[in-house]
């Protein structure tokens, strides 16, 4: 286990078992140089304890990198709950999890992730203040995530076409969920032509009506002829098969872990497809939650979110100068922020 910890440069790994509620949970705090660790809690089935550890460590590391590039005063952390066998008492489970979070004294702040809901966070909020995204704080991250993706698309368009205007460009969006639908609305206002897909037909119909979007079947997404391909569903969309059918200039979407393996960043770069690194372009939600916790106004939050455009443009510029993929440049930039020694005043 110490190999995993050292390789990821992880700060702390905490385990909790609470037989009364059935809670088995792990919290990983990756790096707190910039502030308390902030990251969601996943509750899913894992086929082994090691799989759960690997997941939480990888996700916590990702949050450190995301916070560093989003320039918010947070470190990277994440929690997983090994989903108990049904039936279980959901309220008791999340209150036990909340007590676990509370024992860490604020070094880790939790939030929603796969398998957890705002109602679960309400239970957590009953026993600890170190939670964001419950009904009591109203910090829904999705609209701001969409705004950040729009800002990132503009930076990508400027880099690729010399103009940040999205009017007249064709954008293919996978996933008309919380983020995708908001993004479609923003792009419609910008005058972009929209191609949309979702596994749920009703969501596609809604987008057709609201934004004059053109529907695609889910399997047409990767080969869509478009200027910008925008994965806003699940991860792993760009893999060793789909990379061969792409007909886009830019990939810019909200989904986490869009590249199935890191080497695909280099392949996209060689093919001249501009990839906006996922954890940079989808940081609007983190910005919303972090600044909301610090009582910032919505205007201040929007201003910072538009800053994603500048961060990405800097990454694209450095990528051209150093002839390295933007995904590699993003990692290097985050590591410089997290690990460079601060020279004493
Ligand atoms: P969501 O569950 O509300 O929406 C996802 C949508 O994608 C669903 O409607 C689903 O039916 C659709 N979908 C999934 N697989 C698909 C496929 N193969 N083809 C077509 N449609 C498919 O999720 P969300 O909150 O909108 O998040 C979308 C992505 O953005 C996720 O990867 C999430 O991790 C990431 N993300 C979200 C936020 C946020 O603020 N919500 C922040 C950062 C990153």
PDB file of C-alpha atoms in Angstrom, residues 150 154 164-168 184-192 306:
ATOM      1  CA  UNK A 150     -17.945  27.686 -22.489  1.00  0.00           C
ATOM      2  CA  UNK A 154     -13.570  30.171 -26.439  1.00  0.00           C
ATOM      3  CA  UNK A 164     -12.854  33.242 -29.785  1.00  0.00           C
ATOM      4  CA  UNK A 165     -16.331  33.650 -31.308  1.00  0.00           C
ATOM      5  CA  UNK A 166     -18.359  30.443 -31.334  1.00  0.00           C
ATOM      6  CA  UNK A 167     -21.067  31.782 -33.651  1.00  0.00           C
ATOM      7  CA  UNK A 168     -21.480  29.524 -36.660  1.00  0.00           C
ATOM      8  CA  UNK A 184     -26.274  23.776 -24.814  1.00  0.00           C
ATOM      9  CA  UNK A 185     -28.243  26.769 -23.586  1.00  0.00           C
ATOM     10  CA  UNK A 186     -25.108  28.955 -23.382  1.00  0.00           C
ATOM     11  CA  UNK A 187     -23.917  27.825 -26.825  1.00  0.00           C
ATOM     12  CA  UNK A 188     -27.335  28.486 -28.333  1.00  0.00           C
ATOM     13  CA  UNK A 189     -27.100  32.060 -27.050  1.00  0.00           C
ATOM     14  CA  UNK A 190     -23.644  32.309 -28.671  1.00  0.00           C
ATOM     15  CA  UNK A 191     -25.105  31.282 -32.044  1.00  0.00           C
ATOM     16  CA  UNK A 192     -23.408  27.882 -32.327  1.00  0.00           C
ATOM     17  CA  UNK A 306     -14.098  33.029 -16.959  1.00  0.00           C
TER      18      UNK A 306
END
